[in-house]
Short mmCIF file of C-alpha atoms and ligand atoms in Angstrom, two decimals:
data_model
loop_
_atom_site.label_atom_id
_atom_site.label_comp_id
_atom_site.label_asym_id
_atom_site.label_seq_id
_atom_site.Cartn_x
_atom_site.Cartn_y
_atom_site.Cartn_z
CA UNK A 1 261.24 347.06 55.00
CA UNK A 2 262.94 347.50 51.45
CA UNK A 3 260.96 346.45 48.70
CA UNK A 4 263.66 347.80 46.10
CA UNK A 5 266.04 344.90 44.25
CA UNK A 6 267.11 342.27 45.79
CA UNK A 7 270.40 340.91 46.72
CA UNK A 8 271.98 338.56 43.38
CA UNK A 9 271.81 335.23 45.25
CA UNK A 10 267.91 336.04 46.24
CA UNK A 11 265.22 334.77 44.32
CA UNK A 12 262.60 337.58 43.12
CA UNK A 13 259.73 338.13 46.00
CA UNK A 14 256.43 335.98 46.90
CA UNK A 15 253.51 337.92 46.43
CA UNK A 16 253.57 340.31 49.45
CA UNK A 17 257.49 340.30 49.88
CA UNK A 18 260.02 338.63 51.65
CA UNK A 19 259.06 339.77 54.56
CA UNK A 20 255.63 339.02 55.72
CA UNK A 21 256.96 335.73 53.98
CA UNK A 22 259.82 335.20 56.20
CA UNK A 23 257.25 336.13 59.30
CA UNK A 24 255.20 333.56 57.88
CA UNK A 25 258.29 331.13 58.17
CA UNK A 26 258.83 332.00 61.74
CA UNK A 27 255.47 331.81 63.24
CA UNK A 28 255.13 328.24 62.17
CA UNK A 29 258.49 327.32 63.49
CA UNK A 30 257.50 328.54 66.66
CA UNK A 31 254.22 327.24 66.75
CA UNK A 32 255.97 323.81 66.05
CA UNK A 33 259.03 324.02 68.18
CA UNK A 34 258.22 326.83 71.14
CA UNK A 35 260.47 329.18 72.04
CA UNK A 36 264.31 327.76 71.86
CA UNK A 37 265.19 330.15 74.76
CA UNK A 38 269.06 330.21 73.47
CA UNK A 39 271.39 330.48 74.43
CA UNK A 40 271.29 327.93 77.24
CA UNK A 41 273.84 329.93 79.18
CA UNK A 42 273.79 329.48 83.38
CA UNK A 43 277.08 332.08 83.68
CA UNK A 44 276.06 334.93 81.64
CA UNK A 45 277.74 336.66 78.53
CA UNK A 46 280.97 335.14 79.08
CA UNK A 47 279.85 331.29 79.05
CA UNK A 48 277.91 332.50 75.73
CA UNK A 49 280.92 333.82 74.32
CA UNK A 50 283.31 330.84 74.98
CA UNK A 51 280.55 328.65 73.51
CA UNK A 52 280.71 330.25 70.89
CA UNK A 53 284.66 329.55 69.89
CA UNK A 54 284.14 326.01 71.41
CA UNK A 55 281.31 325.15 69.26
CA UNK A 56 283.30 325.83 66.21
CA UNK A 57 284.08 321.98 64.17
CA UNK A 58 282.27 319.98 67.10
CA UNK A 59 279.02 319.21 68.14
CA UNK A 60 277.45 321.22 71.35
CA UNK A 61 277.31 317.71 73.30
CA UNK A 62 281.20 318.17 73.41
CA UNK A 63 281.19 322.00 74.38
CA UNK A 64 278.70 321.10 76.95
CA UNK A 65 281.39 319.02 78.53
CA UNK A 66 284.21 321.63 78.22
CA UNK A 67 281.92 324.21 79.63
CA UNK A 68 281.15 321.73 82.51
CA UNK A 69 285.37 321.38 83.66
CA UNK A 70 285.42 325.12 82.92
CA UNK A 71 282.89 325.77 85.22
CA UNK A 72 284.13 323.25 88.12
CA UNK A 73 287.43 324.90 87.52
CA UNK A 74 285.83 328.46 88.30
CA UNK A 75 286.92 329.62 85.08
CA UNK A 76 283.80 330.90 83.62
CA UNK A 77 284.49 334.56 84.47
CA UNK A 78 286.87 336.63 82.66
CA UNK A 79 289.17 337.61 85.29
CA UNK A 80 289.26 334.00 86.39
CA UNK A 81 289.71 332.72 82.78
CA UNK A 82 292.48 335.79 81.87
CA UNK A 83 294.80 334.88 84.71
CA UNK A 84 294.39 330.90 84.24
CA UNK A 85 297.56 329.73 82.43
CA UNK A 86 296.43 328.49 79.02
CA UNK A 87 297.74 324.59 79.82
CA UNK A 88 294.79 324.66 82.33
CA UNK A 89 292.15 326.15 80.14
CA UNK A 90 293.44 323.55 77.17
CA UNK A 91 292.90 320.49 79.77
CA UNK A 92 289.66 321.74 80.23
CA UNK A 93 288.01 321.91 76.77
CA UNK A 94 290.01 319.37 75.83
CA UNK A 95 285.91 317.60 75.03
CA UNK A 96 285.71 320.11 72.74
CA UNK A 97 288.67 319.17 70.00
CA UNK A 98 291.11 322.05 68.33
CA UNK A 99 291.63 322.13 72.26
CA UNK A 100 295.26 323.87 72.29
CA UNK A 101 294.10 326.06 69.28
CA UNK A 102 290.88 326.96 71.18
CA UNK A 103 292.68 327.75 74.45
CA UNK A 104 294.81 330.10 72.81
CA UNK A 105 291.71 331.94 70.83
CA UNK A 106 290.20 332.34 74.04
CA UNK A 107 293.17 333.77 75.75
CA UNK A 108 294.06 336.32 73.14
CA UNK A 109 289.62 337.49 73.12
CA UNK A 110 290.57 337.87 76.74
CA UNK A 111 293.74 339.29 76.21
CA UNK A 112 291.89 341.85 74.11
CA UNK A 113 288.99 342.56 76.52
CA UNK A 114 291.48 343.36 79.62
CA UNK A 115 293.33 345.65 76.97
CA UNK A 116 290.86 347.39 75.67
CA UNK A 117 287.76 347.33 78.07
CA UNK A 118 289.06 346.38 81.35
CA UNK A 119 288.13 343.11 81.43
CA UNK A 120 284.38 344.42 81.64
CA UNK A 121 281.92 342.69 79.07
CA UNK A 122 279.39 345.61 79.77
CA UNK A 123 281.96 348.01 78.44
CA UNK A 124 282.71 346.44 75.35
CA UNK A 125 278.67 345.78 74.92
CA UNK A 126 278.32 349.62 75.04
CA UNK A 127 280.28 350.25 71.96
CA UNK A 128 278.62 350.49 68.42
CA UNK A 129 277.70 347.34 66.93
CA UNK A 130 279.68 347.98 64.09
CA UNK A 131 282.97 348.96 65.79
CA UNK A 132 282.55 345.83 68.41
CA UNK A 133 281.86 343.77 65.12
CA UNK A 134 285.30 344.35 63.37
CA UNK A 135 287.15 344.92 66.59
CA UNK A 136 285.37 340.94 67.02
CA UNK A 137 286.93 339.92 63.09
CA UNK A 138 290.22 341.36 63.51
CA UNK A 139 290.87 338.73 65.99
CA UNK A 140 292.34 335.51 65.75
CA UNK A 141 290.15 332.80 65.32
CA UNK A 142 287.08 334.57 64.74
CA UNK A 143 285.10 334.47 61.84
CA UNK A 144 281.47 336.09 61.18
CA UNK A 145 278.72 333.27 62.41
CA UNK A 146 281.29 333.35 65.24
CA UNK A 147 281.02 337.03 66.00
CA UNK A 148 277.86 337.12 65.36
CA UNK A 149 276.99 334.24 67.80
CA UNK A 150 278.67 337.05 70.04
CA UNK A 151 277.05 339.96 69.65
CA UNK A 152 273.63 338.33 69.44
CA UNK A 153 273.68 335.86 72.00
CA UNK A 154 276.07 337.84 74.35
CA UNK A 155 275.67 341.29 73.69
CA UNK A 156 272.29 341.16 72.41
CA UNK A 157 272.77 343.07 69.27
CA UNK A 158 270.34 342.76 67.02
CA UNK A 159 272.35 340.28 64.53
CA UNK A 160 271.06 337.36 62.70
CA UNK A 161 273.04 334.68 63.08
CA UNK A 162 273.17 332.57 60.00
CA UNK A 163 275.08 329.45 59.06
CA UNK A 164 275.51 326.25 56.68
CA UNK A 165 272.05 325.23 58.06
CA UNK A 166 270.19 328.66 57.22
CA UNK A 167 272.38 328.27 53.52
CA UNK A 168 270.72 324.79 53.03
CA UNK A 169 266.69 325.53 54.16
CA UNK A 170 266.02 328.23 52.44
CA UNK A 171 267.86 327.52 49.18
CA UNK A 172 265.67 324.32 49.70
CA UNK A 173 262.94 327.04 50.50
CA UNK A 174 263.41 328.95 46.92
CA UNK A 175 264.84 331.83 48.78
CA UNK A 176 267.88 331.43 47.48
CA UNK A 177 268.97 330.82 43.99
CA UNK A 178 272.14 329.39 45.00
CA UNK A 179 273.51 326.93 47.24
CA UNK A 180 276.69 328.53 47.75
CA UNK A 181 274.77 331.74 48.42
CA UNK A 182 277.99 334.03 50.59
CA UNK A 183 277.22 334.95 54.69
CA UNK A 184 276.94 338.01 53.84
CA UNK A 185 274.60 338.12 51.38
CA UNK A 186 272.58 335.77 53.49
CA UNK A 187 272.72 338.09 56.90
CA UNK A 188 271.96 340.88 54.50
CA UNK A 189 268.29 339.14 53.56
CA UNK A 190 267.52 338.60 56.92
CA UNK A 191 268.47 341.81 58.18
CA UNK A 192 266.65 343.80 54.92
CA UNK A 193 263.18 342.04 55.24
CA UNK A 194 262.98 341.74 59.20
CA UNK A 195 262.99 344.42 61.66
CA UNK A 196 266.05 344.91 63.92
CA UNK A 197 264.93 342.64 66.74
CA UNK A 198 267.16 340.94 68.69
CA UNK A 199 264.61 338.71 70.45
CA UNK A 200 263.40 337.66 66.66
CA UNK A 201 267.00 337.21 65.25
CA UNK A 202 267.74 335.46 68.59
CA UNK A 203 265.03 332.82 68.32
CA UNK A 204 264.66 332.84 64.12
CA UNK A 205 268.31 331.51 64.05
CA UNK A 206 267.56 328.53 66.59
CA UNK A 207 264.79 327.43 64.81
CA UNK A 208 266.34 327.37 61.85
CA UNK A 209 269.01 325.06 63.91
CA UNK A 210 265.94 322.86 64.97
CA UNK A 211 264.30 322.53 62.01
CA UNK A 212 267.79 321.33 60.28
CA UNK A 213 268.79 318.88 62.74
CA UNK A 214 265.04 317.16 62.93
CA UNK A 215 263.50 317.52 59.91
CA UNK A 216 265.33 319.47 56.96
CA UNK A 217 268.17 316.74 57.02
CA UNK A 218 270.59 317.16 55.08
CA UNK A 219 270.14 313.87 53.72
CA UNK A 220 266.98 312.59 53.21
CA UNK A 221 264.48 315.16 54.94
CA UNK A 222 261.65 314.71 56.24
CA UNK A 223 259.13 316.77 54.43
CA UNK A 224 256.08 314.89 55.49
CA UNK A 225 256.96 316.28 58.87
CA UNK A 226 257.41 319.69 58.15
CA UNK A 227 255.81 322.68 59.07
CA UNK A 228 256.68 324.81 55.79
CA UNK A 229 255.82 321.48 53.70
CA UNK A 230 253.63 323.70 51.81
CA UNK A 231 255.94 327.00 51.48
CA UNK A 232 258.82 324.57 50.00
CA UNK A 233 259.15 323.87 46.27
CA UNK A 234 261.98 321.47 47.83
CA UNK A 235 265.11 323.10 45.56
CA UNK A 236 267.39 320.78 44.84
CA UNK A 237 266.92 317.87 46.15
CA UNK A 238 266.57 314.93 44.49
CA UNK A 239 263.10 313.06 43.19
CA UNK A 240 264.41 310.25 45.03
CA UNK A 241 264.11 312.72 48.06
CA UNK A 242 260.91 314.01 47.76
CA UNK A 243 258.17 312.42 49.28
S1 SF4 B 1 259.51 320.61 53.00
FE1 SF4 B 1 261.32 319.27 53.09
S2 SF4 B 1 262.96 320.35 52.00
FE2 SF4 B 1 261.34 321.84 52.47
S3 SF4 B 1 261.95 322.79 54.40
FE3 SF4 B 1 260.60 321.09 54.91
S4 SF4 B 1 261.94 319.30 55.25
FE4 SF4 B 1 263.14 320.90 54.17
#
């Protein structure tokens, strides 16, 4: 991996580099947490992919219900879903909030897939990872963790996903010298210090999740928990929130 300069928003490298450091980071997590086996996904690349729009401003308790009526409608295929009229794919995510504005985002992905790929996900999986990646930002609705989400989870690109979570742990983690740090520049730290490994990206990304939502709180964390306790000069937090 690189060992040139880093990316502005980085903080200069632990002895030995980012990336045995981010390894490092990993192996614990998984020793901690197992294997997250994401994305919990019993219909394939297509129930991935409407996950990801659904889960979008709403917790995944609520897409698990809209992907639930979806799938006792039989619309979790994309021939099924493309010829549904939109009224009955809004009533079904309605769980999901931004229902109507959903519905429509979903259409007009599978508006573009018919167009463009014959309705076949394999098809569109085939292209470059960089052409599927703006085709997937050019549309309506869709931003990068969403795309992302996409290509990792569904087409099994070798993408890091990262997020607000990955923002906050490892600016915690001195990582990051910012806590506004961009996506991009985050994906690009990831994607410079690991190897291009979707199974790694994959699995990094929902630890990261897990860590955040049971220990790494964003108020109030629970270092004494942690498995990086030790890693973690706990940046920016508060004394009050140190233990
Ligand atoms: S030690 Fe605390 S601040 Fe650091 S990663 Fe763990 S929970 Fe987060």
């Amino acid at each position: 991996m690189a060992m040139t300069a880093d990316l502005p928003s980085v903080a200069p490298p632990p002895a030995g580099g980012w990336g045995p450091w981010l390894a490092e980071v990993y192996r614990r997590l998984r020793e901690r947490f197992g294997h997250r086996q994401w994305w919990p996904a019993q219909d394939g690349p297509f129930e991935v992919i409407v996950g990801a729009y659904l889960t979008q401003n709403i917790a995944w308790v609520n897409v698990e219900k809209a992907i639930a009526n979806l799938r006792a409608a039989g619309l979790l295929t994309p021939a099924a879903f493309h010829a549904a009229p939109v009224e009955e794919v809004a009533a079904c995510i309605r769980p999901a909030g931004y229902y109507r504005q959903k519905a429509e985002r979903l259409k007009i992905f599978c508006d573009y897939l018919f167009s463009r790929y014959g309705g076949s996900l394999d098809a569109l999986f085939a292209r470059p990872l960089g052409e599927v990646r703006a085709e997937l930002l050019a549309l309506k609705g869709v931003g990068p963790e969403t795309a992302d989400s996409i290509l990792c989870y569904a087409g099994g690109y070798p993408v890091m996903v990262v997020d607000a979570y990955t923002r906050r742990l490892f600016y915690r983690l001195g990582a990051f010298t910012r806590a506004d740090i961009s996506y991009d520049e985050m994906q690009a730290f990831f994607h410079r210090h690991l190897p291009a490994d979707t199974g790694l990206f994959n699995d990094f990304h929902a630890q990261i999740v897990t860590l955040s939502n049971r220990i790494c709180l964003k108020r109030g964390p629970r270092c004494g928990e942690c498995p990086l306790a030790d890693l973690c000069p706990r940046q920016g937090l508060d004394e009050g929130e140190r233990p």
